[in-house]
Amino acid sequence: MRILVLMRQLPDLVEELEISSEGTDIDRELVKFVMNEFDDQALEEALLLKESSGAEVVVVALDEPDVDQALYTAIAKGADRAVKLTGVSNERWMSTHERAAILAPYVEESAADLVLTGVQAADDLDGQLAGVLAGLLGLPHAAVVVGVELKDSTVLVTQELGGGRSVDEEIDLPAVLGLQAARQAPRYAPISKIRQVTQAGGIEEVAAHTPPEASATAISLRRLYVPERSGHAEMLEGTPGEVAERIAEILRSRGLVKG
Amino acid sequence: MSNDILVLAEHDGQAVSDITFELLGAARRLASGSGGQVAVALVGGAGLTGTLGAASTVYVVDGTSGAIYSPEVFEKAFLGVLKEADPRLVLTGTSTMGIDVAGALSVAWPAPVVSYVVGLEAEGTELVATSQIYGGKLMAEVAIGGPHAICAVIAGSFPADAGRSDGTPEVREVAVAGLDSARTTPRGVHEPDTSGVDIAAAEVLVSVGRGIGGKENLEVVQELADALGAPLAASRPITDQGWLPKPQQVGKSGKKVKPRAYLAFGISGAPEHLEGMRDAELIIACNTDPNAPIFDVAHYGTTADLFDLAPELAEKLGS
């Protein structure tokens, strides 16, 4: 049983994003890149499946800024192999369809039984990876997955439907799943272990396939802009005691305080 | 090239979901300018066509598993409808169903997809979609000029009332081959857990997010909640960590709440959270990041440290 975990880097949203001079991408010079948090959930689920079934876990990423750090961290957490697909432009926004077209031949050649990735990414403007990739490969798929259990030739999946509803389904392998949350919070790898793994090296570099031009699915991005704030909170200033007093007054004036 | 707009319906077997009416309203507005027709694709739920009067045609596909959602069956069924109806624009939500089918249909149909859409306008013969990306930090304007496109729209972007209309749209049954041989078999639906506190019924909610740092810190906000006689609610990271039970989660995948007052502590305000609480009568937000999006929907805000503010407030309300 081989599980591929498709991971990717994203700008750290804790920091401010600036728009490039062309107006259709973010300024990537000063951005700090971190692993997509949902891919981290996918990795955790894969590691849990490895623990219960002995599956091999292979993490795969395109060559993107600071991706080595993410791949070594994945190995430190327990992934068996890490693969970096090289030779793709990594200094601009890449659409989901392009990303999927680069990954699809690799996934096909890797003879994976199960492909896990994050349910979404903060910049996947043209759709989410699991569905597009499964579409290209003709595989069954499910997104917003919160539970995965391996059987012999199928996988039992729980999908959230929103509003607290969920559905269980059994999907034939191979399949592609977009993870919302692993069954437990993603584990941490000790820094010392990451350092040790990094020193040992071991990221496999594989030349990426050049994707065919896919004009039928290409979107035409006109511009990015910072949203105008339609409204903003009235900010309460002062010491915590003064702010608390103001909030208490607001709640009392609306009859929301009992007693 | 047709100017028709097709809405992919969502339902739970009993009723059509709000998002479908929101999309129908948006479709009607666009179609009145472009001269196209509005249609709906409905998989299972054949008894629900009477609530879809905002459409002129409802394409019904009888799924093998009735009302139970299954990504592969719905995708195949929708593809069957797309081939028959040949619309210019397909509208779906950024819901589980929308995430599942939009990407896969875009490859099979084929068509570009625009996700996280919050605005749709006609500009001559082009359509322009506006989307919210990078967690709501930036907006993207995308031109849709080709013969086919799919837009996945964030819930709450358009009024549902504009798409609610009883009536007798023309019902066309579409036979789709291969639904029986799907590689995905539904095994059952879990309805929402209704045990414990019902946060949707509470007049006041004290809600907590990632800023709380750890389960052991919940005591601080619990004391405030007790002083207000309010239950604790939470954003997704808190229930994912198991710090509070899932039924107490507010947002897209949790509950939609509309209390008289919503006090948010350490919640940054991701779009998925805002979707569940933005209609509260009064929102007071506490977050140390002055740029947190929660302040865009809050009426009052403070960048005070929640560990300082919550005990002070509990004391003032308790006395």
Coordinates of C-alpha atoms in Angstrom, one line a residue:
Chain A
M1 CA 0.0 0.0 0.0
R2 CA 1.5 3.3 -1.1
I3 CA 0.0 6.6 0.0
L4 CA 1.1 9.8 -1.7
V5 CA 0.7 13.1 0.2
L6 CA 0.7 16.1 -2.2
M7 CA 2.0 19.1 -0.3
R8 CA 2.6 22.7 -1.3
Q9 CA 3.9 26.0 0.0
L10 CA 1.8 29.1 0.5
P11 CA 2.5 32.7 1.7
D12 CA 2.2 33.0 5.4
L13 CA -1.1 34.8 5.9
V14 CA 0.0 36.1 9.2
E15 CA 2.1 38.6 7.3
E16 CA 0.9 41.4 5.1
L17 CA 0.6 40.6 1.4
E18 CA 1.6 43.2 -1.2
I19 CA 0.5 43.2 -4.8
S20 CA 3.1 43.2 -7.5
S21 CA 3.5 46.1 -10.0
E22 CA 1.7 44.1 -12.7
G23 CA -1.3 43.9 -10.4
T24 CA -2.0 40.2 -11.1
D25 CA 0.2 38.5 -8.5
I26 CA 1.4 39.1 -5.0
D27 CA 4.9 40.5 -4.5
R28 CA 6.8 37.3 -3.8
E29 CA 10.1 39.0 -2.8
L30 CA 9.4 39.5 0.8
V31 CA 6.9 36.8 1.5
K32 CA 7.6 34.1 4.0
F33 CA 6.4 30.7 2.7
V34 CA 4.9 28.0 4.9
M35 CA 3.3 24.6 4.2
N36 CA -0.4 24.7 3.4
E37 CA -2.0 23.9 6.8
F38 CA -4.5 21.5 5.1
D39 CA -1.6 19.6 3.5
D40 CA -0.3 19.2 7.1
Q41 CA -3.7 17.6 8.0
A42 CA -3.3 15.2 4.9
L43 CA 0.2 14.3 6.1
E44 CA -1.1 13.5 9.6
E45 CA -3.9 11.3 8.3
A46 CA -1.3 9.5 6.1
L47 CA 1.0 8.9 9.1
L48 CA -2.0 7.6 11.1
L49 CA -2.8 5.2 8.3
K50 CA 0.8 4.1 8.1
E51 CA 0.8 3.3 11.8
S52 CA -2.4 1.2 11.5
S53 CA -1.7 -0.5 8.3
G54 CA 2.0 -0.3 7.5
A55 CA 1.5 1.7 4.4
E56 CA 4.4 3.5 2.8
V57 CA 4.0 7.3 2.9
V58 CA 5.6 9.4 0.1
V59 CA 5.4 13.2 0.3
V60 CA 5.5 15.0 -3.0
A61 CA 5.9 18.7 -3.7
L62 CA 6.8 20.9 -6.6
D63 CA 10.0 22.9 -6.2
E64 CA 8.7 26.0 -4.4
P65 CA 10.3 28.4 -1.9
D66 CA 11.4 26.8 1.3
V67 CA 9.9 23.5 0.2
D68 CA 13.0 21.5 1.4
Q69 CA 12.2 22.5 5.0
A70 CA 8.6 21.2 4.6
L71 CA 9.8 18.0 3.1
Y72 CA 12.4 17.3 5.7
T73 CA 9.9 18.1 8.4
A74 CA 7.6 15.5 6.9
I75 CA 10.4 12.9 6.9
A76 CA 11.1 13.8 10.6
K77 CA 7.5 13.2 11.4
G78 CA 7.6 9.7 9.8
A79 CA 7.2 9.9 6.0
D80 CA 9.2 7.2 4.3
R81 CA 10.2 9.2 1.2
A82 CA 10.1 12.8 0.0
V83 CA 10.0 13.7 -3.7
K84 CA 10.6 17.2 -5.2
L85 CA 9.4 17.7 -8.7
T86 CA 11.9 20.1 -10.3
G87 CA 12.1 22.3 -13.4
V88 CA 8.9 24.2 -12.9
S89 CA 8.7 27.9 -12.6
N90 CA 8.3 28.7 -8.9
E91 CA 8.4 32.5 -8.8
R92 CA 4.8 33.2 -9.8
W93 CA 1.3 32.2 -9.0
M94 CA 0.4 28.8 -10.4
S95 CA -3.1 27.8 -11.1
T96 CA -4.6 24.6 -9.7
H97 CA -5.1 23.2 -13.2
E98 CA -1.4 23.7 -14.1
R99 CA -0.4 22.2 -10.8
A100 CA -2.6 19.2 -11.3
A101 CA -1.3 18.8 -14.9
I102 CA 2.3 18.6 -13.6
L103 CA 1.4 16.2 -10.8
A104 CA -0.9 13.9 -12.7
P105 CA 1.8 12.0 -14.7
Y106 CA 3.9 11.6 -11.6
V107 CA 1.0 10.2 -9.6
E108 CA 0.2 7.8 -12.4
E109 CA 3.8 6.5 -12.6
S110 CA 4.1 6.2 -8.9
A111 CA 1.5 3.4 -8.7
A112 CA -0.1 5.0 -5.6
D113 CA -3.1 3.4 -4.0
L114 CA -4.2 6.5 -2.2
V115 CA -3.5 10.2 -2.8
L116 CA -4.1 12.6 0.0
T117 CA -3.8 16.4 -0.2
G118 CA -5.3 19.4 1.6
V119 CA -8.9 20.3 0.9
Q120 CA -8.0 23.7 -0.3
A121 CA -5.2 26.3 -0.4
A122 CA -5.5 30.0 0.2
D123 CA -4.7 30.9 -3.4
D124 CA -6.5 28.1 -5.4
L125 CA -8.6 30.5 -7.3
D126 CA -9.4 28.1 -10.1
G127 CA -10.6 25.2 -8.0
Q128 CA -9.3 22.7 -5.5
L129 CA -6.5 20.3 -6.4
A130 CA -8.1 16.9 -5.4
G131 CA -11.1 17.3 -7.8
V132 CA -9.0 18.6 -10.7
L133 CA -6.3 16.0 -10.3
A134 CA -8.9 13.2 -10.0
G135 CA -10.6 14.5 -13.1
L136 CA -7.4 14.4 -15.1
L137 CA -6.6 10.8 -13.8
G138 CA -10.2 9.5 -14.0
L139 CA -10.1 8.5 -10.4
P140 CA -12.9 8.7 -7.7
H141 CA -12.4 11.4 -5.2
A142 CA -13.8 13.2 -2.2
A143 CA -13.1 16.6 -0.5
V144 CA -13.7 18.0 2.9
V145 CA -12.6 14.6 4.4
V146 CA -12.4 14.3 8.1
G147 CA -11.9 10.5 8.5
V148 CA -10.1 7.8 6.5
E149 CA -10.0 4.1 7.1
L150 CA -8.2 1.7 4.8
K151 CA -9.8 -1.6 3.8
D152 CA -8.4 -4.2 1.3
S153 CA -9.2 -2.5 -2.0
T154 CA -11.3 0.4 -0.8
V155 CA -11.2 3.3 1.6
L156 CA -13.9 4.3 4.1
V157 CA -14.2 8.1 4.1
T158 CA -16.2 10.5 6.1
Q159 CA -17.0 13.8 4.3
E160 CA -18.4 16.8 6.1
L161 CA -21.4 18.3 4.4
G162 CA -21.6 21.5 6.5
G163 CA -24.0 22.5 9.3
G164 CA -22.8 19.5 11.4
R165 CA -24.0 16.8 8.8
S166 CA -21.6 14.3 7.4
V167 CA -21.7 11.3 5.1
D168 CA -19.8 8.0 5.1
E169 CA -18.8 6.4 1.8
E170 CA -16.7 3.5 0.6
I171 CA -14.5 4.4 -2.3
D172 CA -12.6 2.0 -4.6
L173 CA -8.8 2.5 -4.6
P174 CA -7.0 4.2 -6.1
A175 CA -8.7 7.4 -5.0
V176 CA -7.8 11.1 -4.4
L177 CA -8.9 12.7 -1.1
G178 CA -8.9 16.4 0.0
L179 CA -8.4 16.5 3.7
Q180 CA -10.1 19.1 5.9
A181 CA -8.9 17.6 9.2
A182 CA -7.0 14.5 10.2
R183 CA -8.4 12.4 13.0
Q184 CA -6.0 14.0 15.4
A185 CA -4.1 17.3 15.5
P186 CA -0.9 17.3 13.3
R187 CA 2.1 16.1 15.3
Y188 CA 5.2 18.1 15.8
A189 CA 8.7 17.0 14.9
P190 CA 11.4 18.0 17.3
I191 CA 13.8 20.6 15.9
S192 CA 16.7 18.2 16.6
K193 CA 15.1 15.5 14.6
I194 CA 14.4 17.9 11.7
R195 CA 18.1 19.0 11.8
Q196 CA 19.3 15.4 11.8
V197 CA 17.1 14.5 8.8
T198 CA 18.2 17.6 7.0
Q199 CA 21.8 16.8 7.4
A200 CA 21.2 13.3 6.1
G201 CA 19.6 14.7 3.0
G202 CA 17.5 12.3 1.1
I203 CA 15.0 14.4 -0.9
E204 CA 14.6 12.7 -4.2
E205 CA 14.6 15.1 -7.1
V206 CA 12.6 14.2 -10.1
A207 CA 12.2 16.3 -13.3
A208 CA 8.6 17.4 -13.6
H209 CA 6.7 16.7 -16.8
T210 CA 5.9 19.8 -18.8
P211 CA 2.1 20.2 -18.7
P212 CA 0.3 20.6 -22.0
E213 CA -1.2 24.0 -22.7
A214 CA -4.8 23.8 -21.4
S215 CA -6.5 27.0 -22.7
A216 CA -10.0 25.6 -22.2
T217 CA -9.6 25.6 -18.4
A218 CA -7.3 28.7 -18.1
I219 CA -8.8 31.6 -16.2
S220 CA -8.1 35.2 -17.1
L221 CA -7.1 37.1 -14.0
R222 CA -7.5 40.8 -14.5
R223 CA -6.3 42.2 -11.2
L224 CA -5.8 41.7 -7.5
Y225 CA -6.7 44.3 -5.0
V226 CA -7.1 44.9 -1.3
P227 CA -10.7 44.8 -0.4
E228 CA -12.3 48.0 0.6
R229 CA -13.6 47.6 4.1
S230 CA -17.4 48.1 4.0
G231 CA -17.4 48.6 7.7
H232 CA -15.1 48.5 10.6
A233 CA -15.5 48.0 14.3
E234 CA -15.4 51.0 16.5
M235 CA -12.1 50.3 18.4
L236 CA -12.3 50.6 22.1
E237 CA -9.1 52.1 23.5
G238 CA -7.6 52.2 27.0
T239 CA -6.5 49.8 29.7
P240 CA -8.1 46.4 29.8
G241 CA -10.1 47.6 32.8
E242 CA -11.4 50.6 30.8
V243 CA -12.2 48.5 27.8
A244 CA -14.0 46.0 30.0
E245 CA -16.1 48.8 31.5
R246 CA -17.1 50.0 28.1
I247 CA -18.1 46.5 27.0
A248 CA -20.1 46.0 30.2
E249 CA -21.9 49.3 29.6
I250 CA -22.8 48.3 26.0
L251 CA -24.1 44.9 27.1
R252 CA -26.1 46.5 30.0
S253 CA -27.6 49.1 27.8
R254 CA -29.0 46.3 25.6
G255 CA -30.4 44.4 28.6
L256 CA -28.0 41.5 28.0
V257 CA -26.6 41.3 31.5
K258 CA -28.6 39.2 34.0
G259 CA -29.1 40.2 37.6
Chain B
M1 CA -23.2 30.0 -27.8
S2 CA -26.0 30.0 -25.3
N3 CA -26.4 32.6 -22.5
D4 CA -28.1 30.1 -20.2
I5 CA -27.1 29.8 -16.6
L6 CA -27.3 26.4 -14.8
V7 CA -27.4 26.2 -11.0
L8 CA -26.3 22.9 -9.4
A9 CA -28.8 22.3 -6.6
E10 CA -28.0 21.2 -3.1
H11 CA -30.5 19.5 -0.9
D12 CA -30.8 17.1 2.0
G13 CA -33.7 15.1 0.5
Q14 CA -36.2 17.2 2.5
A15 CA -35.5 20.7 1.3
V16 CA -33.3 22.7 -1.1
S17 CA -30.4 24.5 0.6
D18 CA -30.2 28.3 1.0
I19 CA -27.1 28.4 -1.2
T20 CA -29.2 27.1 -4.2
F21 CA -31.7 30.0 -3.8
E22 CA -28.8 32.5 -3.4
L23 CA -27.4 31.2 -6.7
L24 CA -30.8 31.3 -8.4
G25 CA -31.2 34.9 -7.4
A26 CA -27.8 35.8 -8.8
A27 CA -28.5 33.8 -12.0
R28 CA -31.9 35.6 -12.5
R29 CA -30.2 39.0 -12.2
L30 CA -27.5 38.1 -14.7
A31 CA -29.9 36.4 -17.1
S32 CA -32.2 39.4 -17.2
G33 CA -29.4 41.4 -18.7
S34 CA -28.0 38.8 -21.0
G35 CA -31.2 37.3 -22.3
G36 CA -30.4 33.7 -21.2
Q37 CA -32.5 31.2 -19.4
V38 CA -32.0 30.0 -15.8
A39 CA -32.1 26.3 -15.2
V40 CA -31.4 24.0 -12.2
A41 CA -29.8 20.6 -12.1
L42 CA -31.3 18.4 -9.4
V43 CA -29.8 15.0 -8.5
G44 CA -32.3 13.0 -6.4
G45 CA -34.9 15.0 -4.6
A46 CA -37.3 14.9 -7.5
G47 CA -40.1 16.1 -5.2
L48 CA -38.5 19.4 -4.6
T49 CA -39.0 21.0 -8.0
G50 CA -42.0 23.0 -6.8
T51 CA -39.7 25.3 -4.7
L52 CA -37.5 26.0 -7.8
G53 CA -39.9 28.4 -9.5
A54 CA -37.1 30.9 -10.1
A55 CA -35.8 28.7 -12.8
S56 CA -37.5 28.1 -16.1
T57 CA -36.3 24.5 -16.4
V58 CA -35.3 21.9 -13.8
Y59 CA -33.2 19.0 -15.1
V60 CA -33.8 16.1 -12.8
V61 CA -31.4 13.1 -12.6
D62 CA -32.6 10.2 -10.5
G63 CA -29.5 9.1 -8.6
T64 CA -29.3 5.4 -7.7
S65 CA -28.9 6.2 -4.0
G66 CA -31.8 8.6 -3.7
A67 CA -30.9 11.7 -1.7
I68 CA -27.6 10.6 -0.2
Y69 CA -24.8 12.7 -1.5
S70 CA -22.0 11.0 -3.2
P71 CA -19.3 12.9 -5.1
E72 CA -18.9 10.5 -8.0
V73 CA -22.6 10.0 -8.7
F74 CA -23.4 13.7 -8.5
E75 CA -20.5 14.6 -10.7
K76 CA -21.5 12.1 -13.4
A77 CA -25.1 13.2 -13.1
F78 CA -24.2 16.9 -13.4
L79 CA -22.0 16.1 -16.4
G80 CA -25.0 14.5 -18.1
V81 CA -27.0 17.6 -17.6
L82 CA -24.2 19.9 -18.8
K83 CA -24.0 18.0 -22.0
E84 CA -27.7 18.2 -22.5
A85 CA -28.3 21.8 -21.4
D86 CA -25.0 23.3 -22.7
P87 CA -25.2 26.4 -20.4
R88 CA -22.7 29.3 -20.7
L89 CA -22.3 29.5 -16.9
V90 CA -22.6 26.9 -14.2
L91 CA -23.1 28.1 -10.6
T92 CA -22.3 26.1 -7.5
G93 CA -21.4 26.8 -3.9
T94 CA -17.9 26.5 -2.3
S95 CA -19.6 23.8 -0.2
T96 CA -18.4 20.2 -0.1
M97 CA -20.5 19.4 -3.2
G98 CA -19.1 22.5 -5.0
I99 CA -15.5 21.7 -4.1
D100 CA -16.0 18.1 -5.2
V101 CA -17.7 18.6 -8.5
A102 CA -16.4 22.0 -9.8
G103 CA -12.8 20.9 -10.3
A104 CA -13.6 17.5 -11.8
L105 CA -16.4 18.9 -14.1
S106 CA -14.0 21.6 -15.3
V107 CA -11.8 18.9 -16.7
A108 CA -14.5 16.7 -18.1
W109 CA -16.7 19.5 -19.7
P110 CA -14.2 21.4 -20.1
A111 CA -14.4 24.9 -18.7
P112 CA -12.4 27.3 -16.5
V113 CA -13.4 27.4 -12.8
V114 CA -13.5 30.5 -10.6
S115 CA -13.7 29.7 -6.9
Y116 CA -14.5 31.7 -3.8
V117 CA -16.7 34.0 -5.9
V118 CA -18.5 36.8 -4.0
G119 CA -19.6 39.0 -6.9
L120 CA -20.8 38.4 -10.5
E121 CA -21.5 41.2 -13.0
A122 CA -22.1 41.3 -16.8
E123 CA -19.8 43.6 -18.8
G124 CA -21.0 43.6 -22.3
T125 CA -20.7 40.0 -23.5
E126 CA -18.2 39.2 -20.8
L127 CA -18.9 38.2 -17.2
V128 CA -16.7 39.3 -14.4
A129 CA -16.3 37.3 -11.2
T130 CA -14.9 38.8 -8.1
S131 CA -13.3 36.3 -5.6
Q132 CA -12.0 36.4 -2.1
I133 CA -8.5 34.8 -1.8
Y134 CA -5.7 34.5 0.6
G135 CA -8.1 34.0 3.5
G136 CA -10.1 37.2 2.5
K137 CA -6.9 39.4 2.5
L138 CA -7.1 40.1 -1.3
M139 CA -9.8 40.2 -4.0
A140 CA -9.3 38.8 -7.5
E141 CA -11.2 40.0 -10.5
V142 CA -11.5 37.4 -13.2
A143 CA -12.9 37.9 -16.7
I144 CA -15.1 35.1 -18.1
G145 CA -15.2 35.4 -21.9
G146 CA -15.3 31.9 -23.2
P147 CA -18.2 29.7 -24.1
H148 CA -18.3 27.8 -20.8
A149 CA -17.4 28.6 -17.2
I150 CA -18.0 27.3 -13.7
C151 CA -18.2 29.6 -10.7
A152 CA -18.1 28.3 -7.1
V153 CA -19.8 31.0 -5.0
I154 CA -19.2 31.6 -1.2
A155 CA -22.5 31.2 0.7
G156 CA -24.1 34.4 1.8
S157 CA -22.8 36.4 -1.2
F158 CA -26.2 36.9 -2.7
P159 CA -29.6 37.2 -1.1
A160 CA -31.6 34.0 -1.0
D161 CA -34.9 35.7 -1.2
A162 CA -34.2 36.8 -4.7
G163 CA -34.1 33.2 -5.8
R164 CA -37.1 31.9 -3.7
S165 CA -40.2 31.5 -5.8
D166 CA -42.8 28.7 -5.9
G167 CA -43.9 27.8 -9.4
T168 CA -44.0 25.1 -12.0
P169 CA -40.8 25.1 -13.9
E170 CA -40.5 22.8 -16.9
V171 CA -39.2 19.5 -15.5
R172 CA -36.9 17.5 -17.8
E173 CA -35.7 14.1 -16.8
V174 CA -32.2 13.3 -17.9
A175 CA -31.1 9.7 -18.1
V176 CA -27.4 9.3 -17.3
A177 CA -25.7 6.0 -17.9
G178 CA -23.2 4.5 -15.5
L179 CA -24.5 5.9 -12.2
D180 CA -25.0 2.3 -11.0
S181 CA -21.4 1.4 -11.6
A182 CA -19.9 4.2 -9.5
R183 CA -16.8 3.4 -7.6
T184 CA -18.2 5.3 -4.6
T185 CA -20.8 3.7 -2.4
P186 CA -22.6 5.9 0.2
R187 CA -22.7 4.2 3.6
G188 CA -24.9 6.6 5.5
V189 CA -25.5 10.1 6.6
H190 CA -24.8 11.4 10.1
E191 CA -27.2 14.1 11.2
P192 CA -26.0 17.0 13.4
D193 CA -25.3 16.1 17.0
T194 CA -28.0 17.8 19.0
S195 CA -26.8 16.7 22.4
G196 CA -25.4 19.3 24.8
V197 CA -25.8 23.0 24.6
D198 CA -27.6 24.5 21.6
I199 CA -25.5 27.5 20.7
A200 CA -28.0 28.4 17.9
A201 CA -30.7 29.1 20.5
A202 CA -28.5 31.2 22.9
E203 CA -29.2 35.0 23.3
V204 CA -25.5 35.7 24.0
L205 CA -22.5 33.7 23.0
V206 CA -18.9 33.9 24.2
S207 CA -16.8 32.5 21.4
V208 CA -13.2 31.6 21.4
G209 CA -10.6 30.9 18.7
R210 CA -7.0 30.0 18.2
G211 CA -5.8 33.0 20.3
I212 CA -6.7 31.1 23.4
G213 CA -3.6 29.0 23.0
G214 CA -4.5 25.9 24.9
K215 CA -7.3 23.9 26.4
E216 CA -6.2 24.9 29.9
N217 CA -6.8 28.5 29.1
L218 CA -10.5 28.0 28.4
E219 CA -11.3 28.7 32.1
V220 CA -10.7 32.4 31.5
V221 CA -13.5 32.7 29.0
Q222 CA -15.7 30.1 30.8
E223 CA -15.8 32.5 33.8
L224 CA -16.9 35.3 31.6
A225 CA -19.5 33.1 29.9
D226 CA -20.8 32.1 33.3
A227 CA -21.1 35.7 34.3
L228 CA -23.2 36.4 31.2
G229 CA -25.2 33.1 31.5
A230 CA -24.0 32.3 28.0
P231 CA -22.7 29.1 26.5
L232 CA -19.2 28.9 25.0
A233 CA -18.9 28.7 21.3
A234 CA -15.7 28.3 19.2
S235 CA -14.1 28.6 15.8
R236 CA -12.9 25.5 13.9
P237 CA -9.4 25.1 15.3
I238 CA -10.7 24.8 18.8
T239 CA -13.2 21.9 18.0
D240 CA -10.6 20.3 15.7
Q241 CA -8.2 20.1 18.6
G242 CA -11.0 18.6 20.8
W243 CA -10.9 21.5 23.3
L244 CA -14.6 22.0 22.9
P245 CA -17.2 19.6 21.5
K246 CA -18.0 19.8 17.8
P247 CA -21.7 21.0 18.3
Q248 CA -20.3 24.2 19.8
Q249 CA -18.5 25.1 16.5
V250 CA -19.7 28.3 14.7
G251 CA -19.1 28.6 10.9
K252 CA -19.5 27.0 7.6
S253 CA -18.9 23.4 8.8
G254 CA -20.5 24.1 12.2
K255 CA -23.6 26.1 13.1
K256 CA -24.9 29.3 11.8
V257 CA -25.8 31.6 14.8
K258 CA -27.6 34.8 15.2
P259 CA -27.5 35.8 18.8
R260 CA -28.3 39.2 20.2
A261 CA -24.6 39.5 21.2
Y262 CA -21.5 37.6 20.0
L263 CA -18.3 38.1 22.0
A264 CA -15.3 36.8 20.0
F265 CA -12.0 36.2 21.8
G266 CA -8.9 35.4 19.8
I267 CA -10.8 34.7 16.6
S268 CA -9.2 36.2 13.5
G269 CA -12.3 35.9 11.3
A270 CA -11.6 33.5 8.5
P271 CA -14.3 33.7 5.8
E272 CA -15.6 30.2 6.9
H273 CA -16.1 31.5 10.5
L274 CA -17.7 34.8 9.4
E275 CA -20.2 32.9 7.4
G276 CA -21.6 31.4 10.6
M277 CA -21.9 34.6 12.7
R278 CA -21.9 37.8 10.7
D279 CA -25.7 38.2 11.2
A280 CA -25.4 38.5 15.0
E281 CA -27.1 41.7 16.2
L282 CA -24.1 42.9 18.1
I283 CA -20.5 41.6 17.6
I284 CA -17.7 42.6 20.0
A285 CA -14.3 41.2 19.0
C286 CA -11.0 41.0 21.0
N287 CA -7.9 40.2 19.0
T288 CA -4.4 41.5 19.4
D289 CA -4.0 41.8 15.6
P290 CA -5.5 45.1 14.6
N291 CA -5.8 43.9 11.0
A292 CA -7.8 40.7 11.9
P293 CA -10.7 40.4 9.5
I294 CA -13.1 39.9 12.4
F295 CA -13.0 43.7 13.0
D296 CA -14.6 44.2 9.5
V297 CA -17.8 42.6 10.7
A298 CA -17.6 43.5 14.4
H299 CA -19.4 46.6 15.8
Y300 CA -16.9 47.1 18.6
G301 CA -13.3 45.9 18.7
T302 CA -10.3 45.9 21.0
T303 CA -6.7 44.8 20.6
A304 CA -6.4 44.2 24.3
D305 CA -5.0 40.8 25.4
L306 CA -7.9 38.5 26.0
F307 CA -6.1 37.1 29.1
D308 CA -6.3 40.6 30.6
L309 CA -9.7 41.6 29.2
A310 CA -11.8 38.5 29.9
P311 CA -11.2 38.4 33.7
E312 CA -11.8 42.1 34.0
L313 CA -15.1 41.8 32.1
A314 CA -16.2 38.8 34.1
E315 CA -15.6 40.7 37.3
K316 CA -17.5 43.8 36.1
L317 CA -20.4 41.7 34.9
G318 CA -20.5 39.4 37.9
S319 CA -20.7 42.2 40.5

